[in-house]
PDB file of C-alpha atoms in Angstrom:
ATOM      1  CA  UNK V   1       0.000   0.000   0.000  1.00 47.00           C
ATOM      2  CA  UNK V   2       1.283   3.404  -0.900  1.00 45.00           C
ATOM      3  CA  UNK V   3      -0.509   6.259   0.777  1.00 46.00           C
ATOM      4  CA  UNK V   4      -1.920   8.936  -1.533  1.00 45.00           C
ATOM      5  CA  UNK V   5       0.943  11.296  -2.197  1.00 42.00           C
ATOM      6  CA  UNK V   6       1.049  15.007  -2.717  1.00 39.00           C
ATOM      7  CA  UNK V   7       3.683  17.673  -2.616  1.00 38.00           C
ATOM      8  CA  UNK V   8       4.482  19.205   0.752  1.00 39.00           C
ATOM      9  CA  UNK V   9       1.680  21.615   1.605  1.00 36.00           C
ATOM     10  CA  UNK V  10       2.067  25.370   1.520  1.00 37.00           C
ATOM     11  CA  UNK V  11       0.569  26.674   4.757  1.00 33.00           C
ATOM     12  CA  UNK V  12       1.000  30.353   3.934  1.00 32.00           C
ATOM     13  CA  UNK V  13      -2.173  32.244   4.879  1.00 33.00           C
ATOM     14  CA  UNK V  14      -4.239  33.494   1.922  1.00 34.00           C
ATOM     15  CA  UNK V  15      -3.709  37.106   0.976  1.00 35.00           C
ATOM     16  CA  UNK V  16      -6.410  39.741   1.241  1.00 33.00           C
ATOM     17  CA  UNK V  17      -9.056  39.166  -1.411  1.00 39.00           C
ATOM     18  CA  UNK V  18      -8.425  35.403  -1.651  1.00 38.00           C
ATOM     19  CA  UNK V  19     -11.364  33.442  -3.023  1.00 41.00           C
ATOM     20  CA  UNK V  20     -13.334  30.817  -1.136  1.00 35.00           C
ATOM     21  CA  UNK V  21     -11.579  28.164  -3.247  1.00 38.00           C
ATOM     22  CA  UNK V  22      -8.198  29.520  -2.124  1.00 40.00           C
ATOM     23  CA  UNK V  23      -9.237  29.371   1.518  1.00 34.00           C
ATOM     24  CA  UNK V  24     -10.566  25.833   1.102  1.00 36.00           C
ATOM     25  CA  UNK V  25      -7.332  24.712  -0.545  1.00 40.00           C
ATOM     26  CA  UNK V  26      -5.297  26.210   2.291  1.00 40.00           C
ATOM     27  CA  UNK V  27      -7.493  24.525   4.911  1.00 38.00           C
ATOM     28  CA  UNK V  28      -7.060  21.201   3.109  1.00 45.00           C
ATOM     29  CA  UNK V  29      -3.282  21.664   2.983  1.00 50.00           C
ATOM     30  CA  UNK V  30      -3.230  22.302   6.735  1.00 58.00           C
ATOM     31  CA  UNK V  31      -4.827  18.871   7.255  1.00 80.00           C
ATOM     32  CA  UNK V  32      -2.272  16.992   5.150  1.00 92.00           C
ATOM     33  CA  UNK V  33      -0.641  14.060   6.903  1.00 95.00           C
ATOM     34  CA  UNK V  34       2.861  12.647   6.788  1.00 96.00           C
ATOM     35  CA  UNK V  35       2.557   8.830   6.790  1.00 96.00           C
ATOM     36  CA  UNK V  36       5.191   6.587   8.423  1.00 96.00           C
ATOM     37  CA  UNK V  37       3.708   3.135   8.142  1.00 95.00           C
ATOM     38  CA  UNK V  38       0.784   0.762   8.627  1.00 96.00           C
ATOM     39  CA  UNK V  39       0.398  -1.719  11.511  1.00 96.00           C
ATOM     40  CA  UNK V  40      -2.375  -3.847  12.976  1.00 96.00           C
ATOM     41  CA  UNK V  41      -4.646  -1.929  15.339  1.00 95.00           C
ATOM     42  CA  UNK V  42      -3.663  -1.900  18.997  1.00 94.00           C
ATOM     43  CA  UNK V  43      -0.054  -0.725  18.832  1.00 95.00           C
ATOM     44  CA  UNK V  44       1.194   1.984  21.166  1.00 96.00           C
ATOM     45  CA  UNK V  45       1.773   5.465  19.804  1.00 96.00           C
ATOM     46  CA  UNK V  46       5.501   6.042  19.137  1.00 95.00           C
ATOM     47  CA  UNK V  47       7.096   8.433  21.611  1.00 95.00           C
ATOM     48  CA  UNK V  48       9.807   9.582  19.206  1.00 95.00           C
ATOM     49  CA  UNK V  49       9.090  12.952  17.605  1.00 96.00           C
ATOM     50  CA  UNK V  50       8.286  12.724  13.929  1.00 95.00           C
ATOM     51  CA  UNK V  51       9.464  14.639  10.900  1.00 95.00           C
ATOM     52  CA  UNK V  52       9.986  18.350  11.626  1.00 94.00           C
ATOM     53  CA  UNK V  53       9.566  17.533  15.337  1.00 94.00           C
ATOM     54  CA  UNK V  54       5.818  16.909  14.994  1.00 95.00           C
ATOM     55  CA  UNK V  55       4.180  14.511  17.478  1.00 97.00           C
ATOM     56  CA  UNK V  56       3.187  11.176  15.996  1.00 97.00           C
ATOM     57  CA  UNK V  57      -0.374   9.905  16.342  1.00 96.00           C
ATOM     58  CA  UNK V  58      -2.313   6.873  15.175  1.00 97.00           C
ATOM     59  CA  UNK V  59      -5.208   6.881  12.734  1.00 96.00           C
ATOM     60  CA  UNK V  60      -7.217   3.673  13.236  1.00 96.00           C
ATOM     61  CA  UNK V  61      -9.577   2.198  10.670  1.00 96.00           C
ATOM     62  CA  UNK V  62     -10.821  -1.337   9.862  1.00 96.00           C
ATOM     63  CA  UNK V  63      -8.439  -3.065  12.277  1.00 96.00           C
ATOM     64  CA  UNK V  64      -5.423  -1.131  11.001  1.00 97.00           C
ATOM     65  CA  UNK V  65      -3.361   1.785  12.295  1.00 96.00           C
ATOM     66  CA  UNK V  66      -1.563   4.380  10.216  1.00 96.00           C
ATOM     67  CA  UNK V  67       1.174   6.219  12.106  1.00 97.00           C
ATOM     68  CA  UNK V  68       1.009   9.846  11.007  1.00 97.00           C
ATOM     69  CA  UNK V  69       1.969  13.373  11.941  1.00 96.00           C
ATOM     70  CA  UNK V  70       1.106  16.779  10.567  1.00 94.00           C
ATOM     71  CA  UNK V  71       2.839  17.359   7.245  1.00 93.00           C
ATOM     72  CA  UNK V  72       5.540  20.036   7.444  1.00 91.00           C
ATOM     73  CA  UNK V  73       5.249  23.212   5.404  1.00 87.00           C
ATOM     74  CA  UNK V  74       8.443  22.252   3.597  1.00 87.00           C
ATOM     75  CA  UNK V  75       9.555  18.663   3.269  1.00 87.00           C
ATOM     76  CA  UNK V  76      13.218  18.092   2.492  1.00 89.00           C
ATOM     77  CA  UNK V  77      15.430  15.045   3.076  1.00 89.00           C
ATOM     78  CA  UNK V  78      17.396  16.593   5.928  1.00 92.00           C
ATOM     79  CA  UNK V  79      19.374  14.176   8.050  1.00 94.00           C
ATOM     80  CA  UNK V  80      17.418  14.937  11.218  1.00 94.00           C
ATOM     81  CA  UNK V  81      14.115  14.263   9.456  1.00 95.00           C
ATOM     82  CA  UNK V  82      15.398  11.052   7.878  1.00 95.00           C
ATOM     83  CA  UNK V  83      16.527   9.925  11.322  1.00 95.00           C
ATOM     84  CA  UNK V  84      13.171  10.899  12.846  1.00 96.00           C
ATOM     85  CA  UNK V  85      11.334   8.886  10.181  1.00 96.00           C
ATOM     86  CA  UNK V  86      13.502   5.857  10.955  1.00 94.00           C
ATOM     87  CA  UNK V  87      13.101   6.236  14.729  1.00 96.00           C
ATOM     88  CA  UNK V  88       9.306   6.120  14.416  1.00 96.00           C
ATOM     89  CA  UNK V  89       9.531   3.013  12.236  1.00 95.00           C
ATOM     90  CA  UNK V  90      11.888   1.336  14.714  1.00 93.00           C
ATOM     91  CA  UNK V  91       9.379   1.847  17.536  1.00 95.00           C
ATOM     92  CA  UNK V  92       6.555   0.448  15.435  1.00 95.00           C
ATOM     93  CA  UNK V  93       8.598  -2.538  14.208  1.00 92.00           C
ATOM     94  CA  UNK V  94       9.503  -3.437  17.799  1.00 91.00           C
ATOM     95  CA  UNK V  95       5.788  -4.006  18.471  1.00 93.00           C
ATOM     96  CA  UNK V  96       4.985  -6.338  15.589  1.00 93.00           C
ATOM     97  CA  UNK V  97       4.499  -6.470  11.829  1.00 94.00           C
ATOM     98  CA  UNK V  98       4.880  -3.205   9.957  1.00 95.00           C
ATOM     99  CA  UNK V  99       4.361  -2.008   6.414  1.00 95.00           C
ATOM    100  CA  UNK V 100       6.806   0.925   6.299  1.00 95.00           C
ATOM    101  CA  UNK V 101       6.437   3.908   4.029  1.00 94.00           C
ATOM    102  CA  UNK V 102       9.501   5.488   2.523  1.00 92.00           C
ATOM    103  CA  UNK V 103      10.431   9.046   3.407  1.00 93.00           C
ATOM    104  CA  UNK V 104       8.069  11.811   2.195  1.00 91.00           C
ATOM    105  CA  UNK V 105       4.805   9.895   1.701  1.00 93.00           C
ATOM    106  CA  UNK V 106       1.876  12.253   2.308  1.00 94.00           C
ATOM    107  CA  UNK V 107      -1.893  11.900   2.413  1.00 93.00           C
ATOM    108  CA  UNK V 108      -3.958  14.984   1.608  1.00 92.00           C
ATOM    109  CA  UNK V 109      -6.518  14.563   4.415  1.00 92.00           C
ATOM    110  CA  UNK V 110      -7.272  12.221   7.318  1.00 94.00           C
ATOM    111  CA  UNK V 111     -10.545  11.107   5.738  1.00 93.00           C
ATOM    112  CA  UNK V 112      -8.760  10.225   2.480  1.00 93.00           C
ATOM    113  CA  UNK V 113      -6.272   8.042   4.348  1.00 95.00           C
ATOM    114  CA  UNK V 114      -9.021   6.401   6.412  1.00 95.00           C
ATOM    115  CA  UNK V 115     -10.941   5.674   3.215  1.00 94.00           C
ATOM    116  CA  UNK V 116      -7.878   4.053   1.665  1.00 93.00           C
ATOM    117  CA  UNK V 117      -7.271   1.920   4.750  1.00 95.00           C
ATOM    118  CA  UNK V 118     -10.895   0.806   4.608  1.00 95.00           C
ATOM    119  CA  UNK V 119     -10.753  -0.026   0.899  1.00 94.00           C
ATOM    120  CA  UNK V 120      -7.413  -1.855   1.111  1.00 94.00           C
ATOM    121  CA  UNK V 121      -7.925  -3.497   4.516  1.00 95.00           C
ATOM    122  CA  UNK V 122      -7.887  -7.127   3.343  1.00 94.00           C
ATOM    123  CA  UNK V 123      -4.839  -6.626   1.149  1.00 94.00           C
ATOM    124  CA  UNK V 124      -2.925  -4.758   3.855  1.00 95.00           C
ATOM    125  CA  UNK V 125      -3.736  -7.368   6.498  1.00 95.00           C
ATOM    126  CA  UNK V 126      -2.431 -10.125   4.220  1.00 94.00           C
ATOM    127  CA  UNK V 127       0.796  -8.193   3.713  1.00 94.00           C
ATOM    128  CA  UNK V 128       1.153  -7.652   7.465  1.00 95.00           C
ATOM    129  CA  UNK V 129       0.842 -11.393   8.003  1.00 94.00           C
ATOM    130  CA  UNK V 130       3.409 -12.008   5.265  1.00 92.00           C
ATOM    131  CA  UNK V 131       6.038  -9.902   7.092  1.00 93.00           C
ATOM    132  CA  UNK V 132       5.119 -10.929  10.642  1.00 93.00           C
ATOM    133  CA  UNK V 133       8.246 -12.033  12.481  1.00 92.00           C
ATOM    134  CA  UNK V 134      10.425 -11.012   9.523  1.00 93.00           C
ATOM    135  CA  UNK V 135      13.194  -8.528   8.792  1.00 92.00           C
ATOM    136  CA  UNK V 136      14.734  -7.267   5.577  1.00 95.00           C
ATOM    137  CA  UNK V 137      18.437  -7.613   4.813  1.00 96.00           C
ATOM    138  CA  UNK V 138      20.037  -6.056   1.761  1.00 97.00           C
ATOM    139  CA  UNK V 139      23.081  -7.520   0.012  1.00 97.00           C
ATOM    140  CA  UNK V 140      25.150  -5.609  -2.523  1.00 97.00           C
ATOM    141  CA  UNK V 141      28.182  -6.696  -4.500  1.00 95.00           C
ATOM    142  CA  UNK V 142      30.662  -4.563  -6.412  1.00 92.00           C
ATOM    143  CA  UNK V 143      33.364  -5.525  -8.888  1.00 87.00           C
ATOM    144  CA  UNK V 144      36.831  -6.058  -7.440  1.00 84.00           C
ATOM    145  CA  UNK V 145      39.381  -4.856 -10.019  1.00 76.00           C
ATOM    146  CA  UNK V 146      42.881  -6.152 -10.341  1.00 64.00           C
ATOM    147  CA  UNK V 147      42.836  -9.945 -10.351  1.00 59.00           C
ATOM    148  CA  UNK V 148      44.143  -9.884 -13.918  1.00 53.00           C
ATOM    149  CA  UNK V 149      46.849 -12.538 -13.566  1.00 49.00           C
ATOM    150  CA  UNK V 150      44.400 -15.275 -12.520  1.00 60.00           C
ATOM    151  CA  UNK V 151      41.925 -14.146 -15.157  1.00 59.00           C
ATOM    152  CA  UNK V 152      44.496 -14.316 -17.964  1.00 52.00           C
ATOM    153  CA  UNK V 153      45.660 -17.766 -16.847  1.00 56.00           C
ATOM    154  CA  UNK V 154      42.084 -19.111 -16.973  1.00 61.00           C
ATOM    155  CA  UNK V 155      40.928 -17.412 -20.205  1.00 62.00           C
ATOM    156  CA  UNK V 156      42.557 -18.643 -23.391  1.00 59.00           C
ATOM    157  CA  UNK V 157      41.361 -15.680 -25.454  1.00 60.00           C
ATOM    158  CA  UNK V 158      42.744 -13.146 -22.977  1.00 57.00           C
ATOM    159  CA  UNK V 159      45.973 -15.084 -22.729  1.00 54.00           C
ATOM    160  CA  UNK V 160      46.461 -14.941 -26.513  1.00 60.00           C
ATOM    161  CA  UNK V 161      45.600 -11.218 -26.620  1.00 55.00           C
ATOM    162  CA  UNK V 162      48.015 -10.451 -23.771  1.00 54.00           C
ATOM    163  CA  UNK V 163      50.781 -12.387 -25.543  1.00 57.00           C
ATOM    164  CA  UNK V 164      50.237 -10.526 -28.843  1.00 60.00           C
ATOM    165  CA  UNK V 165      50.244  -7.176 -27.045  1.00 60.00           C
ATOM    166  CA  UNK V 166      53.449  -8.037 -25.216  1.00 58.00           C
ATOM    167  CA  UNK V 167      55.176  -9.057 -28.442  1.00 58.00           C
ATOM    168  CA  UNK V 168      53.983  -6.015 -30.432  1.00 63.00           C
ATOM    169  CA  UNK V 169      53.141  -3.296 -27.925  1.00 64.00           C
ATOM    170  CA  UNK V 170      51.276  -0.244 -29.184  1.00 58.00           C
ATOM    171  CA  UNK V 171      48.633   2.136 -27.886  1.00 59.00           C
ATOM    172  CA  UNK V 172      45.645   0.510 -29.607  1.00 62.00           C
ATOM    173  CA  UNK V 173      46.771  -2.943 -28.538  1.00 55.00           C
ATOM    174  CA  UNK V 174      47.052  -1.839 -24.928  1.00 56.00           C
ATOM    175  CA  UNK V 175      43.584  -0.272 -25.087  1.00 56.00           C
ATOM    176  CA  UNK V 176      42.086  -3.470 -26.521  1.00 59.00           C
ATOM    177  CA  UNK V 177      43.756  -5.536 -23.823  1.00 56.00           C
ATOM    178  CA  UNK V 178      42.601  -3.188 -21.075  1.00 59.00           C
ATOM    179  CA  UNK V 179      39.016  -3.255 -22.315  1.00 63.00           C
ATOM    180  CA  UNK V 180      39.068  -7.032 -22.631  1.00 64.00           C
ATOM    181  CA  UNK V 181      40.433  -7.386 -19.101  1.00 66.00           C
ATOM    182  CA  UNK V 182      37.757  -5.036 -17.739  1.00 68.00           C
ATOM    183  CA  UNK V 183      35.030  -7.056 -19.462  1.00 73.00           C
ATOM    184  CA  UNK V 184      36.510 -10.238 -18.085  1.00 73.00           C
ATOM    185  CA  UNK V 185      36.619  -8.857 -14.542  1.00 77.00           C
ATOM    186  CA  UNK V 186      32.978  -7.782 -14.763  1.00 82.00           C
ATOM    187  CA  UNK V 187      32.012 -11.153 -16.213  1.00 82.00           C
ATOM    188  CA  UNK V 188      33.705 -12.961 -13.314  1.00 81.00           C
ATOM    189  CA  UNK V 189      32.019 -10.640 -10.804  1.00 86.00           C
ATOM    190  CA  UNK V 190      28.602 -11.222 -12.353  1.00 89.00           C
ATOM    191  CA  UNK V 191      29.165 -14.951 -12.262  1.00 88.00           C
ATOM    192  CA  UNK V 192      30.071 -14.701  -8.573  1.00 90.00           C
ATOM    193  CA  UNK V 193      26.964 -12.551  -7.983  1.00 95.00           C
ATOM    194  CA  UNK V 194      24.835 -15.280  -9.544  1.00 95.00           C
ATOM    195  CA  UNK V 195      26.407 -17.854  -7.236  1.00 94.00           C
ATOM    196  CA  UNK V 196      25.686 -15.621  -4.228  1.00 96.00           C
ATOM    197  CA  UNK V 197      22.032 -15.273  -5.209  1.00 96.00           C
ATOM    198  CA  UNK V 198      21.731 -19.025  -5.773  1.00 96.00           C
ATOM    199  CA  UNK V 199      23.119 -19.682  -2.305  1.00 96.00           C
ATOM    200  CA  UNK V 200      21.169 -17.030  -0.385  1.00 97.00           C
ATOM    201  CA  UNK V 201      17.754 -17.188  -2.046  1.00 97.00           C
ATOM    202  CA  UNK V 202      16.728 -20.553  -0.499  1.00 96.00           C
ATOM    203  CA  UNK V 203      17.467 -19.118   2.975  1.00 96.00           C
ATOM    204  CA  UNK V 204      14.894 -16.327   2.555  1.00 96.00           C
ATOM    205  CA  UNK V 205      11.120 -16.214   2.513  1.00 94.00           C
ATOM    206  CA  UNK V 206      11.204 -13.886  -0.494  1.00 94.00           C
ATOM    207  CA  UNK V 207      13.849 -12.139  -2.570  1.00 96.00           C
ATOM    208  CA  UNK V 208      13.611  -8.919  -4.563  1.00 95.00           C
ATOM    209  CA  UNK V 209      16.390  -7.909  -6.932  1.00 95.00           C
ATOM    210  CA  UNK V 210      17.428  -4.277  -7.176  1.00 93.00           C
ATOM    211  CA  UNK V 211      19.065  -2.311  -9.999  1.00 93.00           C
ATOM    212  CA  UNK V 212      22.650  -3.104 -11.004  1.00 90.00           C
ATOM    213  CA  UNK V 213      25.255  -1.545 -13.270  1.00 89.00           C
ATOM    214  CA  UNK V 214      28.784  -2.231 -14.513  1.00 81.00           C
ATOM    215  CA  UNK V 215      30.281  -1.717 -11.051  1.00 85.00           C
ATOM    216  CA  UNK V 216      27.515  -2.816  -8.677  1.00 92.00           C
ATOM    217  CA  UNK V 217      26.634  -6.182 -10.151  1.00 92.00           C
ATOM    218  CA  UNK V 218      24.588  -7.472  -7.215  1.00 95.00           C
ATOM    219  CA  UNK V 219      21.726  -5.801  -5.366  1.00 96.00           C
ATOM    220  CA  UNK V 220      19.066  -7.862  -3.649  1.00 97.00           C
ATOM    221  CA  UNK V 221      16.756  -7.568  -0.657  1.00 97.00           C
ATOM    222  CA  UNK V 222      15.873 -10.671   1.340  1.00 97.00           C
ATOM    223  CA  UNK V 223      12.840 -11.160   3.561  1.00 96.00           C
ATOM    224  CA  UNK V 224      13.951 -13.363   6.431  1.00 95.00           C
ATOM    225  CA  UNK V 225      12.354 -14.896   9.469  1.00 94.00           C
ATOM    226  CA  UNK V 226      14.048 -13.265  12.434  1.00 91.00           C
ATOM    227  CA  UNK V 227      15.127 -16.705  13.648  1.00 92.00           C
ATOM    228  CA  UNK V 228      17.041 -17.257  10.381  1.00 95.00           C
ATOM    229  CA  UNK V 229      18.987 -13.985  10.439  1.00 95.00           C
ATOM    230  CA  UNK V 230      22.086 -15.410  12.120  1.00 95.00           C
ATOM    231  CA  UNK V 231      22.332 -18.305   9.661  1.00 96.00           C
ATOM    232  CA  UNK V 232      21.917 -15.877   6.761  1.00 97.00           C
ATOM    233  CA  UNK V 233      24.691 -13.632   8.071  1.00 97.00           C
ATOM    234  CA  UNK V 234      27.031 -16.615   8.395  1.00 97.00           C
ATOM    235  CA  UNK V 235      26.304 -17.598   4.797  1.00 97.00           C
ATOM    236  CA  UNK V 236      27.055 -14.049   3.599  1.00 97.00           C
ATOM    237  CA  UNK V 237      30.362 -14.055   5.501  1.00 96.00           C
ATOM    238  CA  UNK V 238      31.349 -17.377   3.920  1.00 96.00           C
ATOM    239  CA  UNK V 239      30.480 -16.148   0.438  1.00 96.00           C
ATOM    240  CA  UNK V 240      32.369 -12.886   0.981  1.00 95.00           C
ATOM    241  CA  UNK V 241      35.510 -14.876   1.803  1.00 94.00           C
ATOM    242  CA  UNK V 242      35.034 -17.324  -1.055  1.00 91.00           C
ATOM    243  CA  UNK V 243      34.608 -14.731  -3.810  1.00 88.00           C
ATOM    244  CA  UNK V 244      36.376 -11.741  -2.279  1.00 84.00           C
ATOM    245  CA  UNK V 245      38.906 -11.604  -5.126  1.00 82.00           C
ATOM    246  CA  UNK V 246      36.073 -10.980  -7.627  1.00 83.00           C
ATOM    247  CA  UNK V 247      33.153  -9.509  -5.697  1.00 88.00           C
ATOM    248  CA  UNK V 248      33.108  -7.168  -2.680  1.00 92.00           C
ATOM    249  CA  UNK V 249      29.966  -7.997  -0.696  1.00 96.00           C
ATOM    250  CA  UNK V 250      28.236  -5.654   1.760  1.00 96.00           C
ATOM    251  CA  UNK V 251      25.295  -6.469   4.037  1.00 97.00           C
ATOM    252  CA  UNK V 252      22.843  -3.884   5.408  1.00 94.00           C
ATOM    253  CA  UNK V 253      20.138  -4.494   7.979  1.00 90.00           C
ATOM    254  CA  UNK V 254      18.012  -5.525   9.632  1.00 91.00           C
ATOM    255  CA  UNK V 255      15.677  -3.008   7.997  1.00 90.00           C
ATOM    256  CA  UNK V 256      11.924  -2.432   7.978  1.00 89.00           C
ATOM    257  CA  UNK V 257      10.490  -4.506   5.144  1.00 92.00           C
ATOM    258  CA  UNK V 258      10.432  -1.691   2.574  1.00 90.00           C
ATOM    259  CA  UNK V 259      11.027  -3.935  -0.423  1.00 91.00           C
ATOM    260  CA  UNK V 260       8.100  -6.213   0.373  1.00 89.00           C
ATOM    261  CA  UNK V 261       5.292  -3.655   0.578  1.00 85.00           C
ATOM    262  CA  UNK V 262       3.222  -3.752  -2.596  1.00 77.00           C
ATOM    263  CA  UNK V 263       0.300  -1.717  -3.945  1.00 68.00           C
ATOM    264  CA  UNK V 264      -3.201  -3.036  -3.685  1.00 61.00           C
ATOM    265  CA  UNK V 265      -4.172  -5.210  -6.702  1.00 55.00           C
ATOM    266  CA  UNK V 266      -6.534  -2.607  -8.154  1.00 53.00           C
ATOM    267  CA  UNK V 267      -3.819   0.073  -8.004  1.00 50.00           C
ATOM    268  CA  UNK V 268      -0.879  -2.050  -9.161  1.00 44.00           C
ATOM    269  CA  UNK V 269      -1.168  -0.844 -12.750  1.00 40.00           C
ATOM    270  CA  UNK V 270      -1.156   2.841 -11.861  1.00 38.00           C
TER     271      UNK V 270
END
């Protein structure tokens, strides 16, 4: 579920001569809500101050709670606000399953958010059950440059190209060799990334792959039962040692289950 979004509201008072429509728009903006996440009903209100220092409150509807605060007049990704957003999510996650919203999700009015909770209640409750007792861990892998000697020994084509370049060195030959080596290094890193995914995926409840490029060849989020986190971390450590000459692996988490919150079926095409 993604809460209805809007730009950060402008709470500047209407100037003299403003129309009724202007006043209504300003009143609506003043009611805009910043949304942190969705939980089952019955959780305690987070004590941590929210974004822009606003107190957090709970909007309850259809057996669900949305943790919200008043939307700030200006919403920017300042470090203190990012940290406040995370602190609220940490308090909610400590109490049970949570569908976290990413930073800067707004709802235009309380009644609009309540209506969406009501309409999406079944879908949201299923998602909450799916992440109950789970955490998200993110694994990234970047290319490790420089293991050219091993690569040349194992690749007949590279070995022949390196030999020709050594016998008849010139600028173009060196460029061709350098480009071929770089492609080979990336190929080896991608192969290692595939092995990492093959090893880690069976340990997770679900896996979502993230974007990659020529340098970051592995990006994946794993939904894990909390009881399996230690085993997963051990597996990542073993893989990091085994392929450290080709792939530098980093592990982040545990995180709120951002990557496993989906839109309601009727909104998924929007």
